[in-house]
C-alpha positions as a LaTeX table, in Angstrom:
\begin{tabular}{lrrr}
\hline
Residue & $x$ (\AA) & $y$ (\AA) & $z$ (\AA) \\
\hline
Unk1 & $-80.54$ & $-3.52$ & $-3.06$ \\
Unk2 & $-78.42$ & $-1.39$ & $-0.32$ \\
Unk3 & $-76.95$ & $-5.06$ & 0.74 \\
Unk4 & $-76.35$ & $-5.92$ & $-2.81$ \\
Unk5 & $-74.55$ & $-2.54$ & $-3.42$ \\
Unk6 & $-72.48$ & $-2.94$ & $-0.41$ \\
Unk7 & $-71.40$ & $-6.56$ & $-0.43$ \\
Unk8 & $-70.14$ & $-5.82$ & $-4.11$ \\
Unk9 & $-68.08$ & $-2.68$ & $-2.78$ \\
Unk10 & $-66.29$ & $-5.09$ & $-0.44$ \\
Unk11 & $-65.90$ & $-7.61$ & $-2.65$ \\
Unk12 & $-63.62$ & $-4.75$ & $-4.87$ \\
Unk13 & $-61.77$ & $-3.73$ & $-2.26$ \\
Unk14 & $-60.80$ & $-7.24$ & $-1.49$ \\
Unk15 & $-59.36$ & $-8.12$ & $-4.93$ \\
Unk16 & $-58.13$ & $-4.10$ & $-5.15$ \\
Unk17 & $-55.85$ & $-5.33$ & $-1.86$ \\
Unk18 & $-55.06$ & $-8.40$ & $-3.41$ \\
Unk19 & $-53.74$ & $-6.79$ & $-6.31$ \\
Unk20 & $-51.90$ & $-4.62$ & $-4.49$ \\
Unk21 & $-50.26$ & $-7.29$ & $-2.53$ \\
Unk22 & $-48.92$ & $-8.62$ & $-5.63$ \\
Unk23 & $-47.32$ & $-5.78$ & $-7.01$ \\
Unk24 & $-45.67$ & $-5.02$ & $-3.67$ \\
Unk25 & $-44.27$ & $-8.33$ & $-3.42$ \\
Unk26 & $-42.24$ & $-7.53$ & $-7.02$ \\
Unk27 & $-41.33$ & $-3.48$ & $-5.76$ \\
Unk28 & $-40.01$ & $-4.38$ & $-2.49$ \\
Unk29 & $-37.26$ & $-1.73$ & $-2.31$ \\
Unk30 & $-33.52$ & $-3.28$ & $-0.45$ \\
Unk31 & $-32.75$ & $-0.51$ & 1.04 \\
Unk32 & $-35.62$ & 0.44 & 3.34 \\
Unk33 & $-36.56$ & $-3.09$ & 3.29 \\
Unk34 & $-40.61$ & $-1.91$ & 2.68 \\
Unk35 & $-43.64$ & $-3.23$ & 0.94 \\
Unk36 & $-44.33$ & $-0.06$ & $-1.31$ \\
Unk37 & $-46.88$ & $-0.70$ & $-4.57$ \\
Unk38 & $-46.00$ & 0.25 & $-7.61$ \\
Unk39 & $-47.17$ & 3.88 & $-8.63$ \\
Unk40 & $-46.30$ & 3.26 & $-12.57$ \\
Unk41 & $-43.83$ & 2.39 & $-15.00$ \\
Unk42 & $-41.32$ & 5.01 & $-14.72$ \\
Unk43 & $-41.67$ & 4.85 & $-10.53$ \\
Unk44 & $-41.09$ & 1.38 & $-10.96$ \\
Unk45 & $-37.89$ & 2.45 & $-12.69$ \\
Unk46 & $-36.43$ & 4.77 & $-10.80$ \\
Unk47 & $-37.05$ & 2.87 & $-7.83$ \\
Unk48 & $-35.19$ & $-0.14$ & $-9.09$ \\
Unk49 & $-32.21$ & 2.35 & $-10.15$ \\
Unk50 & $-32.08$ & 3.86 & $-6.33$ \\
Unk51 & $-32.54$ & 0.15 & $-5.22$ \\
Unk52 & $-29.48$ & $-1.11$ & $-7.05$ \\
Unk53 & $-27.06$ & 2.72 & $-6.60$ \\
Unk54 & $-28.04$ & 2.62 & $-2.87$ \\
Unk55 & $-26.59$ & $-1.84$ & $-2.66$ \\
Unk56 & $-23.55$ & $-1.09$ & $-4.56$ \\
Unk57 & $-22.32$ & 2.41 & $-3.07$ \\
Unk58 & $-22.60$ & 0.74 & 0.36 \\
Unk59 & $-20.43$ & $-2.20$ & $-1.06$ \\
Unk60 & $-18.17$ & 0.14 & $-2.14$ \\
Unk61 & $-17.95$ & 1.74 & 1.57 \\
Unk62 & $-17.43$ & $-1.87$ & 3.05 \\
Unk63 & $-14.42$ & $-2.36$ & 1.01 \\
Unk64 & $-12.90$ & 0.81 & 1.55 \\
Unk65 & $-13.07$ & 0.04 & 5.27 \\
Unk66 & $-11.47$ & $-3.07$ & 4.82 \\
Unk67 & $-9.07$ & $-1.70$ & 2.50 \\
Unk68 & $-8.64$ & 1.23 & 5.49 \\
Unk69 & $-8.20$ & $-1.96$ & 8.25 \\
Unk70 & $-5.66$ & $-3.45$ & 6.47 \\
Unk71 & $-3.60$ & $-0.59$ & 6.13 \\
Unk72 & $-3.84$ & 0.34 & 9.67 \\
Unk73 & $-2.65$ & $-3.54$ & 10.67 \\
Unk74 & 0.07 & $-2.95$ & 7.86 \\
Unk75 & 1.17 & 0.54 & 9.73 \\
Unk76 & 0.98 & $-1.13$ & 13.20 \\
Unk77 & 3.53 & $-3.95$ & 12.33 \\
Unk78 & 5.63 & $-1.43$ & 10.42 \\
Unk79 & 6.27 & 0.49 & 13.89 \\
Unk80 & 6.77 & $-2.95$ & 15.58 \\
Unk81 & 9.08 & $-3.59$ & 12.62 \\
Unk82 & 11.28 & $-0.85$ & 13.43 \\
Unk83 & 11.22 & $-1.04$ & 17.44 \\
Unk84 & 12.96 & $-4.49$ & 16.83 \\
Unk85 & 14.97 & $-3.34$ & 13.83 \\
Unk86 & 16.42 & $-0.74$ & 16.07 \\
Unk87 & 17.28 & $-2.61$ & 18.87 \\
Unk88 & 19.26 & $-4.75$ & 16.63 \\
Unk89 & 20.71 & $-2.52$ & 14.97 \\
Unk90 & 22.15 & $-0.78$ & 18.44 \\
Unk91 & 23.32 & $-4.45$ & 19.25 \\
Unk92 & 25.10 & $-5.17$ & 16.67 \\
Unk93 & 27.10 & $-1.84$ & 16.50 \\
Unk94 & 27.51 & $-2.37$ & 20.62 \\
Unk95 & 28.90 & $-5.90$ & 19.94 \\
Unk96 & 31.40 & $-4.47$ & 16.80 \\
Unk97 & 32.90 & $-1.41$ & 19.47 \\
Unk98 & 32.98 & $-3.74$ & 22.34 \\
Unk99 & 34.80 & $-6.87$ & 20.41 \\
Unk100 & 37.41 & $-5.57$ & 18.46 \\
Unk101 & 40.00 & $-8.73$ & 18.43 \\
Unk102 & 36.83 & $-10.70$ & 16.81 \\
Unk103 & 37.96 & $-8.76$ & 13.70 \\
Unk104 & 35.91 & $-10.75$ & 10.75 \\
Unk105 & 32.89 & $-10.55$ & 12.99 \\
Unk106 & 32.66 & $-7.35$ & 14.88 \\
Unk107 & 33.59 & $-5.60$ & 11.48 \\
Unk108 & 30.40 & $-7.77$ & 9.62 \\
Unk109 & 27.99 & $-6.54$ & 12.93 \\
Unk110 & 29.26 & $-2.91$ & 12.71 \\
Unk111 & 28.39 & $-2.75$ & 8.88 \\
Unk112 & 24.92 & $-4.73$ & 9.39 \\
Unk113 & 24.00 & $-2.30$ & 12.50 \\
Unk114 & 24.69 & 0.67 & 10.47 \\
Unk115 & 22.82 & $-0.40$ & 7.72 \\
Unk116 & 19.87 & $-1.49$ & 9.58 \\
Unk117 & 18.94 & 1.89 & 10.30 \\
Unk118 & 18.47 & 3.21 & 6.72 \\
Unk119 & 16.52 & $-0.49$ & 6.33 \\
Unk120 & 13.82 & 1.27 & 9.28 \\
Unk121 & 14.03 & 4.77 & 7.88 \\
Unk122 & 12.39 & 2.66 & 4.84 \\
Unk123 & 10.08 & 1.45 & 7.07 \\
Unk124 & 9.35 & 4.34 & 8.35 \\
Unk125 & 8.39 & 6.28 & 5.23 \\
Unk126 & 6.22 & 3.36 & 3.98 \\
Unk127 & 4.25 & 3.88 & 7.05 \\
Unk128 & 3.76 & 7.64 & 6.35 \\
Unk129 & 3.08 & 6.97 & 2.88 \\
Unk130 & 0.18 & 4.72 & 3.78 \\
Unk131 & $-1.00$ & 6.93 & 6.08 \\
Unk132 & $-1.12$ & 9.80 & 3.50 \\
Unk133 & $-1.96$ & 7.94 & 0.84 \\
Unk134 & $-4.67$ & 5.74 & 1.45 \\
Unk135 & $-5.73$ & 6.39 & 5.23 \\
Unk136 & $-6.43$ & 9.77 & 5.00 \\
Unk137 & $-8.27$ & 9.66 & 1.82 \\
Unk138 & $-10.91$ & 6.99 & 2.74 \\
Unk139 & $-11.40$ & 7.41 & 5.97 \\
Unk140 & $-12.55$ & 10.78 & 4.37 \\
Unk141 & $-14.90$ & 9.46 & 2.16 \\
Unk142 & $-16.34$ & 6.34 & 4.38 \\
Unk143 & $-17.46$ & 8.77 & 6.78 \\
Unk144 & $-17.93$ & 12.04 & 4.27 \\
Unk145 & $-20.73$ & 13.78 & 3.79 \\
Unk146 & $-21.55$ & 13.32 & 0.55 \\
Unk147 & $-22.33$ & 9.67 & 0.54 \\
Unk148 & $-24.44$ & 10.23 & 3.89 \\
Unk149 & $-26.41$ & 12.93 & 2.40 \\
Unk150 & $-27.25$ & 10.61 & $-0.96$ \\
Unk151 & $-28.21$ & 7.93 & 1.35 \\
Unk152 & $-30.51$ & 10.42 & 3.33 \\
Unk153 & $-32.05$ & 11.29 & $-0.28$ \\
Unk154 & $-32.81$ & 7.74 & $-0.85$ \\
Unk155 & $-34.45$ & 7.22 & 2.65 \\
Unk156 & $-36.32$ & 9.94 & 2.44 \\
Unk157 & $-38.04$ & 8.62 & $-1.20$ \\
Unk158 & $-38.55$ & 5.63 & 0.50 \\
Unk159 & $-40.49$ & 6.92 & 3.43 \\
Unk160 & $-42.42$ & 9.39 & 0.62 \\
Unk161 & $-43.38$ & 5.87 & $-1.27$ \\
Unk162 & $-44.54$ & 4.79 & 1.80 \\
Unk163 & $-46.78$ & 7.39 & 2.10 \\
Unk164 & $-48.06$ & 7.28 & $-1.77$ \\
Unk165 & $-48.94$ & 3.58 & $-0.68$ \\
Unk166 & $-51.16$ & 4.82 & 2.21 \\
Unk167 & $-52.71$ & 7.47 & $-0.06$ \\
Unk168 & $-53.21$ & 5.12 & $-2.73$ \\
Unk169 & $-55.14$ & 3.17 & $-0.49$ \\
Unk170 & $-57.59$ & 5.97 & 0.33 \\
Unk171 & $-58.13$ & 6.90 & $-3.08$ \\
Unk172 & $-59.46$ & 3.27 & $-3.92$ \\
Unk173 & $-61.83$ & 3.52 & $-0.59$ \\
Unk174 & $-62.89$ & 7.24 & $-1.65$ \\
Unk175 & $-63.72$ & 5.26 & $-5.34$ \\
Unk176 & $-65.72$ & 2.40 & $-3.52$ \\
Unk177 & $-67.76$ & 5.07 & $-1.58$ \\
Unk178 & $-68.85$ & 7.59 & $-4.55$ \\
Unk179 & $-69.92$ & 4.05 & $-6.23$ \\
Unk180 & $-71.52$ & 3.30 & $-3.58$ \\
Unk181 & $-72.96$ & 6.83 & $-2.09$ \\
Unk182 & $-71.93$ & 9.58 & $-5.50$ \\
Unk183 & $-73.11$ & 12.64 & $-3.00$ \\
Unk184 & $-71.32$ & 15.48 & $-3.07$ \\
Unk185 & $-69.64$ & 15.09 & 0.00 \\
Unk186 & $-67.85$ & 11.87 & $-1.19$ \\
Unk187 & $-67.10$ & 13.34 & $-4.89$ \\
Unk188 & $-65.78$ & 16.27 & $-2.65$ \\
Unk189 & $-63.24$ & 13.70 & $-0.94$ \\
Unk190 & $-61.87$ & 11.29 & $-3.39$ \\
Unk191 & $-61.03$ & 14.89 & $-5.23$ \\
Unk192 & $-59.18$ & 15.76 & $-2.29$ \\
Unk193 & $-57.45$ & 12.49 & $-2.29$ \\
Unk194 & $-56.54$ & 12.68 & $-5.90$ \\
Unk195 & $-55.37$ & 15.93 & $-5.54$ \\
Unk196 & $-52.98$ & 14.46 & $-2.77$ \\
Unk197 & $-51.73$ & 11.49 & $-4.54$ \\
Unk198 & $-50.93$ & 13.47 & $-7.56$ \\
Unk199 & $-48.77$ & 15.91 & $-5.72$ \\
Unk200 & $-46.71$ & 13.12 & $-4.02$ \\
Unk201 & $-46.24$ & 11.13 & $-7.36$ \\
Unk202 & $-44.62$ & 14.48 & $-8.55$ \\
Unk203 & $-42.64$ & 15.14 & $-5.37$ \\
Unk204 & $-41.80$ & 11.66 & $-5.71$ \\
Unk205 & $-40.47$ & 11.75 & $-9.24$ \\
Unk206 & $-38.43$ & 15.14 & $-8.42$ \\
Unk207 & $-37.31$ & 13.45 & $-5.11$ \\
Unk208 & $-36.27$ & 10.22 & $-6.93$ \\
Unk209 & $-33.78$ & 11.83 & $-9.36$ \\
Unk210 & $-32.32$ & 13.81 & $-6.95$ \\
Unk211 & $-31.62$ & 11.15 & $-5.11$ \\
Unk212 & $-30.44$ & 8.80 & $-7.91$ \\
Unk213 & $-28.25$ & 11.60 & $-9.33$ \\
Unk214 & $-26.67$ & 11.68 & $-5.74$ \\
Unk215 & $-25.64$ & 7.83 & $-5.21$ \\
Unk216 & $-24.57$ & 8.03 & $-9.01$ \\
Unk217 & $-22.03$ & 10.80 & $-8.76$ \\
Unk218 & $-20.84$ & 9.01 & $-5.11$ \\
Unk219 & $-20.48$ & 5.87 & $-6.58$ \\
Unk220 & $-18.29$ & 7.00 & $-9.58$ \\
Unk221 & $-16.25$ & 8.84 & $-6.56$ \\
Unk222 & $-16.26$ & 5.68 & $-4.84$ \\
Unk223 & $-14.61$ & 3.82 & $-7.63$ \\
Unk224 & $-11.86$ & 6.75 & $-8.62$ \\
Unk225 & $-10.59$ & 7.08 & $-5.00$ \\
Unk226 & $-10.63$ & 3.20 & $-4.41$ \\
Unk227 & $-8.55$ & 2.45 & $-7.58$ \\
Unk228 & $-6.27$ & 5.71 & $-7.02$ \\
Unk229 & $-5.27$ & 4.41 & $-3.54$ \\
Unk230 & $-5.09$ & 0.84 & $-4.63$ \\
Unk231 & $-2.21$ & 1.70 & $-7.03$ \\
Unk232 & $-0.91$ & 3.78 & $-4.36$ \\
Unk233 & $-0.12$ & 1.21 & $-1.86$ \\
Unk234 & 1.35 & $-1.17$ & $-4.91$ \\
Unk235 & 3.67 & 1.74 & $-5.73$ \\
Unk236 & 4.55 & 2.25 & $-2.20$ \\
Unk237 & 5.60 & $-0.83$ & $-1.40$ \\
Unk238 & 7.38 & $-1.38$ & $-4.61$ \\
Unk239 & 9.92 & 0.97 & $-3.84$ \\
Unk240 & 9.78 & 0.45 & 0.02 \\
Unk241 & 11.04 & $-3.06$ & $-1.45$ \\
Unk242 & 13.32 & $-1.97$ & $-4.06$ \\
Unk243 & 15.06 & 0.46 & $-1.53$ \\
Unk244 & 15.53 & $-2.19$ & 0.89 \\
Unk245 & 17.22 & $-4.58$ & $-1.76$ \\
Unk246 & 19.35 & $-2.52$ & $-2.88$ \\
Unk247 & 20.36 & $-1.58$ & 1.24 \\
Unk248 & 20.59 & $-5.30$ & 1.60 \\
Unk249 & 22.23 & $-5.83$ & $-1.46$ \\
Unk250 & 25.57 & $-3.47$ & $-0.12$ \\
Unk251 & 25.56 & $-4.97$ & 3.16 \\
Unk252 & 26.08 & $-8.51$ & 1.64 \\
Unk253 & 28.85 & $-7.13$ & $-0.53$ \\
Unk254 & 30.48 & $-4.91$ & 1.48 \\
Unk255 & 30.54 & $-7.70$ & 4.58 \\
Unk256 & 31.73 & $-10.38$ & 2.12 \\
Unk257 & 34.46 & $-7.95$ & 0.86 \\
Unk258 & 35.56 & $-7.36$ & 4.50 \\
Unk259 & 36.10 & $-11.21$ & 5.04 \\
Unk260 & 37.97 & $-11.52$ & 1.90 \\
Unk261 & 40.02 & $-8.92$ & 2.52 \\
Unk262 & 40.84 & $-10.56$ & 5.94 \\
Unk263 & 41.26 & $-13.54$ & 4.74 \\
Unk264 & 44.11 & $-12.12$ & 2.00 \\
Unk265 & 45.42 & $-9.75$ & 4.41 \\
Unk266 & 49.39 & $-9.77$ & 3.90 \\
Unk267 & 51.55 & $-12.01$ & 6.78 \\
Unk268 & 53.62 & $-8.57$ & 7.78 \\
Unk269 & 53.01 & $-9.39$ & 11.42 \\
Unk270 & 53.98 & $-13.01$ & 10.52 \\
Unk271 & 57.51 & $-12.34$ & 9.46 \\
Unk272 & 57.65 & $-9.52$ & 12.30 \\
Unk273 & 57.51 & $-11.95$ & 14.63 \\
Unk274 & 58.84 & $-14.52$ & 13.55 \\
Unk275 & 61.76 & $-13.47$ & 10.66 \\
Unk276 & 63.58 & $-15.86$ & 8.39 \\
Unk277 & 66.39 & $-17.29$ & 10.50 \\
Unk278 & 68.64 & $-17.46$ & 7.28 \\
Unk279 & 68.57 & $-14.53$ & 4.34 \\
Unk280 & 70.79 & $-15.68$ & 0.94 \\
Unk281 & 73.27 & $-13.06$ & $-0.12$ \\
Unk282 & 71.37 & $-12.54$ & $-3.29$ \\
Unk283 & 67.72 & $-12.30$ & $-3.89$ \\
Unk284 & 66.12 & $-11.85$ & $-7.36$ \\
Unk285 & 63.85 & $-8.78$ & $-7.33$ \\
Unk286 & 62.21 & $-7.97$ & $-10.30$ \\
Unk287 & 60.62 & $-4.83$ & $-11.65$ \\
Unk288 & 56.88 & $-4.56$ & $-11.89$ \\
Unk289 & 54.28 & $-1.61$ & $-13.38$ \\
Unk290 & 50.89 & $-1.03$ & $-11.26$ \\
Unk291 & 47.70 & $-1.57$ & $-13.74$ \\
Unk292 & 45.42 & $-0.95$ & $-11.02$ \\
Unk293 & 45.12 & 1.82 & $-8.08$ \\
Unk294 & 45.45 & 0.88 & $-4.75$ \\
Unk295 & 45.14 & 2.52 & $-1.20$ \\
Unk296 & 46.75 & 1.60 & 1.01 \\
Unk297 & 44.59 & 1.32 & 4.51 \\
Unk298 & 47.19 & 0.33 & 7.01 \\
Unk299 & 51.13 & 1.77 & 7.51 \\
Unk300 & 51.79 & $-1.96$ & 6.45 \\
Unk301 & 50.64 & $-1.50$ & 3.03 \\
Unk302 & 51.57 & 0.38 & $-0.16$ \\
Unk303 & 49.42 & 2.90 & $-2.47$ \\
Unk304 & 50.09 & 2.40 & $-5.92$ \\
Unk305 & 48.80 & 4.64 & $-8.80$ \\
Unk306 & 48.23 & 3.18 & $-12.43$ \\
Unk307 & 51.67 & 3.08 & $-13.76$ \\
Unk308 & 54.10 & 3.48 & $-11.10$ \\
Unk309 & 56.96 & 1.08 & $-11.37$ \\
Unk310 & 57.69 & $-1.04$ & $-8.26$ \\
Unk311 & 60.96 & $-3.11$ & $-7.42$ \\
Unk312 & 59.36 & $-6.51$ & $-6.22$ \\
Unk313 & 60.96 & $-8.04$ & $-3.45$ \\
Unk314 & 58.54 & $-11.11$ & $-1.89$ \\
Unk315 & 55.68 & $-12.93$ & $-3.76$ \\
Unk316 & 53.16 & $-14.85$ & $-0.99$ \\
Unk317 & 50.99 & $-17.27$ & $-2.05$ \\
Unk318 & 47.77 & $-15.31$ & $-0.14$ \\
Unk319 & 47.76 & $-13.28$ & $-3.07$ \\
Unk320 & 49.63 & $-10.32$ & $-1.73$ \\
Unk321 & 53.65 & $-8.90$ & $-2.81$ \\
Unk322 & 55.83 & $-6.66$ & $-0.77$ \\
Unk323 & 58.30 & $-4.19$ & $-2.55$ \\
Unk324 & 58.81 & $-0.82$ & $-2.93$ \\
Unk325 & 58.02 & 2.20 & $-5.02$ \\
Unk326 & 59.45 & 5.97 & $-4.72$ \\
Unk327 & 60.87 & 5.24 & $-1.47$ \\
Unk328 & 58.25 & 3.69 & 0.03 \\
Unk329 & 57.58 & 0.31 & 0.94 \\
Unk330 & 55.19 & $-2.20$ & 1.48 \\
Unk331 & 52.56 & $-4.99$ & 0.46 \\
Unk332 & 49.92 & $-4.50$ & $-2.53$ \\
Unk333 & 48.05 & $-6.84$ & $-4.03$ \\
Unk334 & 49.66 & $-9.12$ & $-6.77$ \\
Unk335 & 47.33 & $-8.73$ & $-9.38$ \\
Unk336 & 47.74 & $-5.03$ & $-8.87$ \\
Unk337 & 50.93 & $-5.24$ & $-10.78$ \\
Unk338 & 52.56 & $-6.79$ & $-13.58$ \\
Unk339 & 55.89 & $-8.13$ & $-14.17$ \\
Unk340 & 58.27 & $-5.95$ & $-16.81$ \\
Unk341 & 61.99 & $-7.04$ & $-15.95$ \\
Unk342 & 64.30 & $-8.59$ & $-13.26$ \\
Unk343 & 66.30 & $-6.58$ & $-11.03$ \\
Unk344 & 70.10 & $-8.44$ & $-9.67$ \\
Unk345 & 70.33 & $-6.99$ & $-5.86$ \\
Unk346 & 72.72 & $-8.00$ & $-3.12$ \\
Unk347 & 72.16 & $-7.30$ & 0.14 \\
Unk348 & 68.80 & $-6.14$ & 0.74 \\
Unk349 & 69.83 & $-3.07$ & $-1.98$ \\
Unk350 & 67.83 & $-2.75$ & $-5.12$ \\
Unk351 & 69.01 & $-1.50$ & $-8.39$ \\
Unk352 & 66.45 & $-0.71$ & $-11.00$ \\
Unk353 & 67.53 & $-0.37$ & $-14.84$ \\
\hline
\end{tabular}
């Protein structure tokens, strides 16, 4: 009968571990990585919940560093940016100071090398604004204590589970033996280790919320910060790229301007040089009003103010007229001006009526 009573209290054990085994192949937990059985329903619950809070929050970490790596490359080729931007922008206002015959083109490399230095100032804040922004920030949080300590929470319910597993174990061996022997002595033990398990299931549950609560209120951190700093860098570099249209945008103009200005500068040295080897007795002048300002930026040329009158002695086809206005004289642009009535003059004199 004592064989009987014993082969049968093996036999129970074997299909109590067999059991077991298949509920701990379902409540595997991913972030320990351990077999752990199944205490109940709402263990099975809350372990699930810490499973799927402790995956995503360490997703969330892994993109933050990447979004941290990428912003440190970024900042790296922004200072290489503006060791070469500088260089050319000191060559280019060497070449205008050192060339100044080469008029069209030392003028155009003088404006582009002054220029070039508010383009790397841009460059320059962009880079601080990344760093500020979004390098500071979650490089604080990747490494901050609140995500390590929610994590620590979660490993240390795992290693608890661990433990109810063990204890679970001795309570169905404690069973088998009051079936088989119910002496006091064995009562007195599986007691013991009910009174154990029961006391980790409750630390457990405490332990498990804690912990879930934790990696919740990290993750929902996680995701603020993230977005925040996203939309950051977009803004950033929005108006690091707005800036430096509108910088590039004024060189273009004011270098095009230059040329044409060069190009339509008025032949004064020209007829210096070389003057007219024959001058009629009379030459028709004729009066003409300003409708436009001008300032004059050479002795060569004359200032005229919105509705001065000018005696108009030489029209060029460049697009520039000499003549003279309050006792002054000099050239102006034609369009400046526009005809109001013919002035007879003899000798170089003009009369105005």
């Amino acid at each position: 009968m004592d064989a009987l009573r014993k082969q049968a209290s093996k036999l129970r054990e074997q299909v109590a571990k067999q059991q077991q085994a298949v509920i701990k192949q379902f409540s595997a937990t991913g972030y320990e990585s351990s077999d752990v059985m199944v205490i109940d329903e709402m263990e099975m619950q809350l372990h699930h919940q810490l499973d799927k809070l402790y995956k995503s929050t360490r997703e969330k970490r892994d993109f933050q560093k990447e979004i941290v790596k990428a912003a440190e490359t970024f900042t790296a080729i922004g200072y290489k940016h503006i060791e070469t931007g500088t260089k050319l922008s000191e060559d280019c206002c060497k070449y205008g100071v050192e060339n100044p015959n080469d008029e069209v083109l030392a003028k155009a490399a003088s404006i582009y090398g002054d220029a070039r230095k508010h383009a790397e100032k841009e460059v320059e804040d962009l880079n601080k604004l990344f760093f500020s922004q979004v390098l500071e920030p979650l490089r604080a949080m990747v490494a901050g204590s609140p995500l390590e300590d929610a994590r620590h929470l979660a490993q240390r319910y795992s290693k608890m589970r661990q433990e109810a597993e063990i204890q679970a174990a001795e309570v169905s061996r404690r069973q088998a033996r009051v079936r088989e022997a119910p002496i006091p002595e064995n009562v007195a033990k599986l007691h013991a280790a009910e009174t154990k398990m029961h006391e980790l299931k409750a630390n457990m549950t405490i332990l498990g919320k804690e912990a879930a609560a934790a990696l919740a209120a990290v993750e929902s951190q996680q995701e603020r910060l993230t977005f925040q700093r996203l939309v950051a860098m977009v803004e950033a570099e929005k108006l690091y790229h707005e800036r430096v249209a509108v910088i590039l945008g004024n060189i273009e103009a004011e270098i095009v301007s230059e040329k044409q200005r060069k190009e339509a500068a008025p032949p004064v040295a020209t007829l210096a040089v070389n003057p007219p080897a024959h001058t009629p007795e009379k030459t028709k002048y004729f009066l003409a009003e300003a409708i436009h300002s001008f300032e004059a930026e050479s002795e060569k040329e004359l200032s005229l103010s919105v509705g001065d009158y000018v005696v108009v002695r030489k029209v060029t086809q460049s697009g520039w007229s000499e003549g003279e206005c309050q006792g002054r004289a000099g050239w102006f642009p034609s369009e400046y001006v526009e005809k109001r009535q013919r002035v007879p003059t003899s000798n170089g004199a003009a009369e105005v009526y």
